[in-house]
Short mmCIF file of C-alpha atoms and ligand atoms in Angstrom, two decimals:
data_model
loop_
_atom_site.label_atom_id
_atom_site.label_comp_id
_atom_site.label_asym_id
_atom_site.label_seq_id
_atom_site.Cartn_x
_atom_site.Cartn_y
_atom_site.Cartn_z
CA MET A 22 141.64 10.54 47.01
CA ARG A 23 141.80 8.49 43.86
CA ILE A 24 139.28 5.79 43.10
CA GLU A 25 140.19 3.76 40.04
CA ILE A 26 137.91 0.76 40.30
CA ILE A 27 134.15 1.01 40.35
CA THR A 28 132.11 -1.86 41.64
CA THR A 29 128.68 -0.29 41.72
CA ARG A 30 126.47 1.47 39.21
CA ASP A 31 126.90 4.75 41.07
CA TRP A 32 129.82 6.83 39.77
CA THR A 33 129.25 9.83 42.06
CA GLN A 34 132.35 9.18 44.17
CA TRP A 35 134.52 8.70 41.13
CA LEU A 36 133.27 11.88 39.50
CA ASP A 37 133.70 13.86 42.73
CA ALA A 38 137.26 12.56 43.24
CA ARG A 39 138.13 13.50 39.71
CA ARG A 40 136.90 17.02 40.26
CA ALA A 41 138.84 17.27 43.53
CA ASP A 42 142.03 16.09 41.79
CA GLY A 43 141.71 18.73 39.08
CA LEU A 44 141.17 15.99 36.50
CA GLU A 45 137.64 16.81 35.43
CA ARG A 46 137.29 17.51 31.73
CA ARG A 47 134.85 19.93 30.22
CA LEU A 48 133.59 20.51 26.70
CA ARG A 49 133.81 24.00 25.27
CA VAL A 50 131.56 24.94 22.41
CA GLY A 51 133.21 26.64 19.46
CA GLN A 52 131.00 29.24 17.80
CA SER A 53 133.35 30.06 14.94
CA PRO A 54 135.44 27.82 12.66
CA GLN A 55 138.72 26.28 13.75
CA GLY A 56 141.43 28.94 13.73
CA VAL A 57 143.81 30.93 15.90
CA SER A 58 141.04 33.38 16.83
CA MET A 59 137.93 31.60 17.97
CA ARG A 60 134.63 32.43 19.58
CA VAL A 61 134.11 29.93 22.39
CA ASP A 62 131.27 29.81 24.91
CA GLY A 63 130.44 33.41 24.06
CA ARG A 64 134.01 34.74 24.34
CA GLU A 65 136.69 35.66 21.82
CA LEU A 66 139.85 33.68 22.53
CA LEU A 67 143.25 33.51 20.91
CA ALA A 68 143.92 29.79 20.65
CA PHE A 69 147.26 28.08 21.30
CA CYS A 70 145.87 24.57 21.53
CA SER A 71 144.97 23.25 18.10
CA ASN A 72 146.82 20.68 16.00
CA ASP A 73 145.86 22.66 12.90
CA TYR A 74 149.55 23.49 12.54
CA LEU A 75 149.41 25.04 9.09
CA GLY A 76 146.08 26.82 9.54
CA LEU A 77 144.39 24.71 6.85
CA ALA A 78 141.24 23.60 8.72
CA ASN A 79 139.32 26.58 7.37
CA HIS A 80 141.39 27.29 4.25
CA PRO A 81 139.17 28.64 1.45
CA ASP A 82 140.64 26.36 -1.26
CA ILE A 83 140.05 23.27 0.85
CA VAL A 84 136.54 24.37 1.81
CA THR A 85 135.78 24.85 -1.90
CA ALA A 86 137.24 21.43 -2.71
CA LEU A 87 134.96 19.85 -0.11
CA GLN A 88 131.95 21.62 -1.60
CA ILE A 89 132.86 20.53 -5.11
CA GLY A 90 133.51 17.02 -3.82
CA ALA A 91 130.11 16.85 -2.14
CA ALA A 92 128.34 18.17 -5.24
CA ARG A 93 130.04 15.49 -7.36
CA TRP A 94 130.15 12.53 -4.93
CA GLY A 95 127.43 13.19 -2.37
CA VAL A 96 127.93 13.12 1.36
CA GLY A 97 128.18 9.55 2.63
CA SER A 98 130.41 6.77 1.35
CA GLY A 99 127.67 4.33 2.30
CA ALA A 100 129.83 1.33 3.15
CA ALA A 101 133.28 0.06 4.04
CA HIS A 102 136.01 0.42 1.40
CA LEU A 103 135.83 -3.29 0.53
CA VAL A 104 132.05 -3.30 0.12
CA ASN A 105 131.15 -0.41 -2.17
CA GLY A 106 132.48 2.60 -0.23
CA HIS A 107 135.75 3.06 -2.15
CA PHE A 108 135.60 5.82 -4.80
CA GLU A 109 137.89 7.47 -7.32
CA PRO A 110 138.86 10.33 -4.94
CA HIS A 111 139.95 7.77 -2.31
CA ASP A 112 142.05 5.98 -4.90
CA ALA A 113 143.52 9.24 -6.21
CA LEU A 114 144.39 10.36 -2.68
CA GLU A 115 146.09 7.05 -1.86
CA PHE A 116 148.21 7.33 -5.01
CA ALA A 117 149.06 10.98 -4.36
CA LEU A 118 150.07 10.28 -0.75
CA ALA A 119 152.24 7.31 -1.81
CA GLU A 120 153.95 9.40 -4.48
CA TRP A 121 154.54 12.26 -2.02
CA LEU A 122 156.12 9.92 0.55
CA ARG A 123 157.95 7.81 -2.07
CA VAL A 124 156.48 4.56 -0.78
CA ASP A 125 154.84 1.71 -2.68
CA ARG A 126 151.40 2.23 -1.35
CA CYS A 127 149.05 4.08 1.02
CA LEU A 128 145.80 2.95 2.58
CA LEU A 129 143.19 5.39 3.91
CA PHE A 130 141.51 5.06 7.29
CA SER A 131 138.68 6.97 8.92
CA THR A 132 140.81 8.09 11.88
CA GLY A 133 144.37 7.80 13.11
CA TYR A 134 143.18 5.80 16.06
CA MET A 135 141.81 3.18 13.70
CA ALA A 136 144.90 3.24 11.49
CA ASN A 137 147.01 2.42 14.54
CA LEU A 138 144.71 -0.40 15.60
CA ALA A 139 145.06 -1.76 12.07
CA VAL A 140 148.84 -1.59 11.75
CA VAL A 141 149.59 -3.26 15.05
CA GLY A 142 146.77 -5.80 15.14
CA GLY A 143 147.15 -6.47 11.43
CA LEU A 144 150.86 -7.28 11.47
CA VAL A 145 151.47 -8.90 14.88
CA GLY A 146 149.45 -10.97 17.36
CA ARG A 147 149.63 -13.53 20.13
CA GLY A 148 153.16 -14.86 20.58
CA ASP A 149 154.72 -11.74 19.06
CA THR A 150 156.21 -8.74 20.87
CA VAL A 151 155.59 -5.01 20.56
CA VAL A 152 158.44 -2.88 21.88
CA ALA A 153 157.04 0.60 22.47
CA ASP A 154 158.19 3.99 23.75
CA LYS A 155 156.62 4.76 27.14
CA LEU A 156 155.30 8.12 25.95
CA ASN A 157 153.56 6.81 22.84
CA HIS A 158 150.10 8.12 22.00
CA ALA A 159 147.22 6.33 23.73
CA SER A 160 146.01 4.86 20.44
CA LEU A 161 149.34 3.03 20.02
CA VAL A 162 149.14 1.68 23.55
CA ASP A 163 145.58 0.48 22.95
CA ALA A 164 146.57 -0.99 19.59
CA ALA A 165 149.38 -2.99 21.19
CA GLN A 166 147.12 -4.28 23.95
CA LEU A 167 144.31 -5.19 21.59
CA SER A 168 146.69 -7.03 19.24
CA GLY A 169 147.30 -9.77 21.81
CA ALA A 170 151.08 -9.41 21.38
CA THR A 171 153.26 -8.98 24.46
CA LEU A 172 153.78 -5.27 25.13
CA ARG A 173 157.24 -4.24 26.35
CA ARG A 174 157.66 -0.52 26.97
CA TYR A 175 161.04 1.19 26.95
CA ARG A 176 161.98 4.41 28.72
CA HIS A 177 161.19 7.43 26.59
CA GLY A 178 163.79 7.82 23.85
CA ASP A 179 166.14 5.29 25.51
CA ILE A 180 167.66 3.22 22.72
CA ASP A 181 169.63 0.97 25.09
CA ASP A 182 166.44 0.12 26.93
CA ALA A 183 164.70 -0.53 23.61
CA ARG A 184 167.52 -2.93 22.67
CA ARG A 185 167.15 -4.74 26.03
CA GLN A 186 163.44 -5.17 25.42
CA LEU A 187 164.07 -6.43 21.89
CA MET A 188 166.58 -8.99 23.18
CA ARG A 189 163.95 -10.41 25.52
CA ALA A 190 161.24 -10.37 22.87
CA THR A 191 159.70 -13.47 21.34
CA GLY A 192 158.00 -14.06 18.01
CA THR A 193 157.83 -11.32 15.40
CA ARG A 194 159.08 -8.05 16.82
CA MET A 195 157.54 -4.63 16.23
CA ILE A 196 159.07 -1.36 17.37
CA LEU A 197 156.33 1.21 17.88
CA THR A 198 156.89 4.94 18.27
CA ASP A 199 155.42 8.37 17.77
CA GLY A 200 157.51 10.39 15.28
CA VAL A 201 156.92 13.69 17.08
CA PHE A 202 155.65 12.99 20.59
CA SER A 203 152.23 14.55 20.88
CA MET A 204 152.41 15.92 24.43
CA ASP A 205 156.15 16.71 24.64
CA GLY A 206 156.96 17.88 21.12
CA ASP A 207 160.29 16.06 20.96
CA VAL A 208 161.25 13.65 18.17
CA ALA A 209 161.97 9.92 18.25
CA ARG A 210 165.55 8.83 17.53
CA LEU A 211 164.48 7.38 14.23
CA ALA A 212 167.93 6.59 12.81
CA ASP A 213 168.75 4.54 15.92
CA LEU A 214 165.38 2.81 15.84
CA MET A 215 165.93 1.93 12.18
CA ALA A 216 169.27 0.38 13.06
CA LEU A 217 167.55 -1.65 15.80
CA ALA A 218 164.82 -2.77 13.41
CA GLU A 219 167.51 -4.01 11.02
CA GLU A 220 169.50 -5.70 13.76
CA PHE A 221 166.47 -7.53 15.18
CA ASP A 222 164.63 -8.07 11.90
CA ALA A 223 161.68 -6.14 13.35
CA TRP A 224 158.90 -3.96 11.98
CA LEU A 225 159.33 -0.29 12.73
CA VAL A 226 156.04 1.60 12.93
CA VAL A 227 156.29 5.39 13.13
CA ASP A 228 153.12 7.32 13.93
CA ASP A 229 154.00 10.78 12.63
CA ALA A 230 150.65 12.44 13.31
CA HIS A 231 152.44 15.62 14.41
CA GLY A 232 155.22 15.47 11.83
CA PHE A 233 153.52 15.14 8.45
CA GLY A 234 152.91 18.51 6.86
CA VAL A 235 154.71 20.20 9.72
CA TRP A 236 158.29 19.62 8.68
CA GLY A 237 160.62 17.76 6.37
CA GLU A 238 161.12 18.49 2.68
CA GLN A 239 157.64 19.08 1.15
CA GLY A 240 156.23 18.41 4.62
CA ARG A 241 157.16 14.74 4.36
CA GLY A 242 157.51 14.42 8.10
CA SER A 243 160.07 13.49 10.71
CA LEU A 244 161.93 10.86 8.67
CA ALA A 245 162.52 13.44 5.95
CA GLU A 246 163.35 16.17 8.49
CA LEU A 247 166.00 13.96 10.10
CA GLY A 248 167.31 12.91 6.69
CA VAL A 249 167.20 9.22 7.52
CA ILE A 250 165.35 7.92 4.45
CA ASP A 251 167.41 9.52 1.74
CA ALA A 252 168.20 6.08 0.36
CA GLY A 253 164.49 5.21 0.14
CA VAL A 254 162.01 3.87 2.64
CA PRO A 255 162.98 0.36 3.80
CA GLU A 256 160.46 -2.50 3.61
CA TYR A 257 160.22 -2.92 7.40
CA LEU A 258 159.20 0.70 7.95
CA VAL A 259 155.49 1.50 8.14
CA GLN A 260 154.35 5.09 8.67
CA VAL A 261 151.03 6.31 10.00
CA GLY A 262 149.82 9.83 9.30
CA THR A 263 146.65 11.60 10.36
CA LEU A 264 144.77 14.06 8.20
CA GLY A 265 142.98 15.94 10.98
CA LYS A 266 146.09 17.79 12.14
CA ALA A 267 148.39 19.69 9.75
CA PHE A 268 146.26 18.63 6.76
CA GLY A 269 143.24 20.34 8.29
CA THR A 270 140.72 17.70 7.13
CA ALA A 271 140.02 14.31 8.76
CA GLY A 272 141.05 10.70 8.46
CA ALA A 273 144.40 8.96 8.33
CA PHE A 274 146.69 6.87 6.17
CA VAL A 275 149.16 4.04 6.46
CA ALA A 276 152.16 4.28 4.13
CA GLY A 277 154.62 1.52 3.38
CA ALA A 278 155.77 -1.34 1.20
CA SER A 279 153.16 -3.16 -0.91
CA GLN A 280 153.02 -6.33 1.13
CA PRO A 281 152.28 -5.01 4.64
CA VAL A 282 149.75 -2.56 3.22
CA GLU A 283 148.04 -5.40 1.34
CA VAL A 284 147.96 -7.45 4.55
CA LEU A 285 146.16 -4.59 6.32
CA LEU A 286 143.62 -4.34 3.52
CA GLN A 287 143.00 -8.09 3.76
CA ARG A 288 142.74 -8.49 7.50
CA ALA A 289 142.84 -5.34 9.66
CA ARG A 290 139.53 -5.23 11.51
CA SER A 291 139.45 -1.44 11.84
CA TYR A 292 139.75 -1.30 8.04
CA LEU A 293 137.25 -4.01 7.20
CA PHE A 294 134.49 -3.27 9.64
CA THR A 295 134.02 0.46 9.42
CA THR A 296 132.49 2.87 6.94
CA ALA A 297 134.89 4.56 4.53
CA GLN A 298 135.41 8.29 4.97
CA PRO A 299 133.21 10.39 2.65
CA PRO A 300 134.75 10.66 -0.84
CA ALA A 301 134.25 14.45 -0.73
CA LEU A 302 136.68 14.51 2.18
CA ALA A 303 139.28 12.81 -0.01
CA VAL A 304 138.72 15.55 -2.61
CA ALA A 305 139.34 18.13 0.12
CA THR A 306 142.45 16.31 1.33
CA LEU A 307 143.88 16.25 -2.21
CA ALA A 308 143.62 20.06 -2.20
CA SER A 309 145.23 20.09 1.22
CA LEU A 310 148.09 17.85 0.08
CA SER A 311 149.03 20.24 -2.68
CA ILE A 312 149.19 23.09 -0.14
CA VAL A 313 151.21 20.91 2.24
CA LYS A 314 153.73 20.02 -0.50
CA SER A 315 154.33 23.63 -1.53
CA GLY A 316 153.95 25.00 2.01
CA ASN A 317 157.53 26.00 2.80
CA ASP A 318 156.32 29.52 3.61
CA LEU A 319 153.83 28.10 6.12
CA ARG A 320 156.52 25.96 7.70
CA ALA A 321 158.86 28.96 7.89
CA ASN A 322 156.05 30.83 9.68
CA TRP A 323 155.59 28.46 12.58
CA ARG A 324 159.36 28.11 12.95
CA ALA A 325 159.72 31.90 13.23
CA ARG A 326 156.91 32.06 15.82
CA VAL A 327 158.45 29.25 17.89
CA ALA A 328 161.82 31.02 17.78
CA ALA A 329 160.16 34.24 19.01
CA LEU A 330 158.41 32.41 21.83
CA LYS A 331 161.67 30.82 22.98
CA ARG A 332 163.55 34.11 22.73
CA ASP A 333 161.09 36.30 24.63
CA LEU A 334 159.80 33.89 27.25
CA PRO A 335 159.67 35.57 30.69
CA PRO A 336 162.19 34.31 33.27
CA GLY A 337 160.89 31.54 35.53
CA ILE A 338 158.90 29.91 32.77
CA GLU A 339 160.53 27.02 31.02
CA LEU A 340 159.55 25.26 27.86
CA MET A 341 160.21 21.57 27.42
CA PRO A 342 162.98 20.77 24.89
CA SER A 343 161.23 20.82 21.52
CA ASP A 344 161.84 22.18 18.03
CA THR A 345 158.31 21.50 16.83
CA PRO A 346 155.09 23.55 17.07
CA ILE A 347 154.34 21.68 20.31
CA GLN A 348 155.90 23.84 23.05
CA PRO A 349 154.67 22.61 26.44
CA ILE A 350 155.24 24.46 29.71
CA LEU A 351 155.67 21.86 32.45
CA ILE A 352 153.67 22.67 35.61
CA GLY A 353 153.48 19.33 37.47
CA ASP A 354 150.38 19.46 39.62
CA SER A 355 147.08 19.05 37.76
CA ALA A 356 145.09 21.59 39.78
CA GLU A 357 147.91 24.10 39.37
CA ALA A 358 147.95 23.59 35.61
CA VAL A 359 144.19 24.12 35.50
CA LYS A 360 144.65 27.36 37.47
CA TRP A 361 147.26 28.63 34.97
CA SER A 362 145.00 27.77 32.09
CA ALA A 363 142.08 29.62 33.71
CA ARG A 364 144.25 32.71 34.32
CA LEU A 365 145.37 32.74 30.70
CA ALA A 366 141.74 32.43 29.62
CA GLU A 367 140.98 35.56 31.64
CA SER A 368 143.55 37.31 29.43
CA GLY A 369 141.76 36.02 26.34
CA LEU A 370 144.14 33.13 25.62
CA TRP A 371 143.20 29.51 25.14
CA VAL A 372 146.04 27.31 26.40
CA PRO A 373 144.86 23.93 27.63
CA ALA A 374 146.05 22.17 30.77
CA VAL A 375 146.98 18.63 29.78
CA ARG A 376 146.67 16.23 32.69
CA PRO A 377 146.89 12.51 33.44
CA PRO A 378 146.09 10.09 31.92
CA THR A 379 147.10 12.00 28.77
CA VAL A 380 150.49 12.63 30.40
CA PRO A 381 152.23 10.79 33.31
CA LYS A 382 151.17 11.55 36.90
CA GLY A 383 152.78 14.72 38.24
CA ALA A 384 153.62 15.92 34.74
CA ALA A 385 150.62 18.15 34.02
CA ARG A 386 151.46 20.91 31.62
CA LEU A 387 150.20 23.76 29.51
CA ARG A 388 150.34 22.40 26.00
CA VAL A 389 151.11 25.42 23.90
CA THR A 390 150.89 24.77 20.18
CA ILE A 391 152.02 27.25 17.58
CA SER A 392 150.48 27.43 14.14
CA ALA A 393 151.65 28.93 10.88
CA ALA A 394 148.55 31.12 11.19
CA HIS A 395 149.78 32.83 14.36
CA SER A 396 151.17 36.31 13.77
CA THR A 397 154.10 37.87 15.63
CA SER A 398 151.63 39.92 17.66
CA HIS A 399 149.72 36.77 18.65
CA VAL A 400 152.90 35.31 20.11
CA ALA A 401 153.68 38.64 21.79
CA GLN A 402 150.24 38.50 23.44
CA LEU A 403 150.99 35.04 24.80
CA ILE A 404 154.34 36.17 26.18
CA GLU A 405 152.73 39.25 27.77
CA ALA A 406 150.08 37.11 29.45
CA LEU A 407 152.67 34.64 30.76
CA LYS A 408 154.53 37.54 32.39
C1 LIG B 537 145.90 12.50 17.09
C2 LIG B 537 146.75 11.31 17.11
C3 LIG B 537 146.27 10.07 16.70
C4 LIG B 537 144.82 9.84 16.40
O1 LIG B 537 144.47 10.36 15.17
P1 LIG B 537 142.94 10.70 14.91
O2 LIG B 537 142.84 10.84 13.45
O3 LIG B 537 142.65 11.94 15.67
O4 LIG B 537 142.16 9.52 15.44
C5 LIG B 537 147.16 9.03 16.62
N1 LIG B 537 148.45 9.18 16.96
C6 LIG B 537 148.94 10.35 17.39
C7 LIG B 537 150.39 10.45 17.75
C8 LIG B 537 148.11 11.45 17.48
O5 LIG B 537 148.58 12.60 17.94
#
């Protein structure tokens, strides 16, 4: 039974149906810092679920930077960036990120969700068209809907379908895609999408939340990994990165040419009407950026662990096609996925069942994520438990 629409103030039926469908979600309380080994609800678990891909969320240098930042700049920013919440560390971080990505300019946001709302709603609106991959992150879907532009979704990774949607589009066109897809771990066909953006004179927005830091020269993300921006980043290309994943801190940035970034600063509502992230956090992220840039050893680590997982996987268990730290095991049924996850938890492993609406109906999966902080024996433990 599935009840989608509620017409009374009593949600009992909806909550019960959710439970029956294996879709109920539950908070777990961490009792140790973010890391591959965590104490959770009184138990020690080996975690394969975090987006802390480089193991930086509890890195001593970044913790120290945050402490120094707080001692120097206090805790709260006190206001939005355009009121009096923009401080030297924010400015320094924006410059450092822009230099790292070889773009004109970066703009900081409090979260990736808000950065996406800004980019889409800031650059297109009613009468325009957003052409979006069907498996895009929820924040991109919401951003497109909130923008007032017409949303046309193309089949996942299907460039011909994207072209068809672009041909039918009206107004200013925007192609919207994840760089690395968050629940599948595969990569957008960015070279083809760039060609489409040129052909149709469209914006191309790439949300590389799971690519920045993770791969590409100096961790510069999917565009660098695929080698498609060797000639420089074109004006129509706007990138979104989040700082709460591989960077291990919090917040997000938009990176691009001067003009679109200036437009966002002038008019994006999720930039204007929200409090700036604490300046101390920007100090911490600057420390994180320097580790990200020189982190080839960390990137080699997760690649080696992923290779080991693929090599030693027991027969009967199949990973989805992915060369990133996101290595999902497709199960299908939500209740079944929850059962798998519970069994792995009994073996001391934390592998979450990802269910609709995060993924399409019937495509529930165990979302295994590998981190640079996992050791070979951690991966061996996972493989043993899967057997
Ligand atoms: C996590 C994520 C976001 C949201 O970023 P937050 O900083 O967590 O709000 C946006 N896009 C993608 C693809 C993500 O995976």
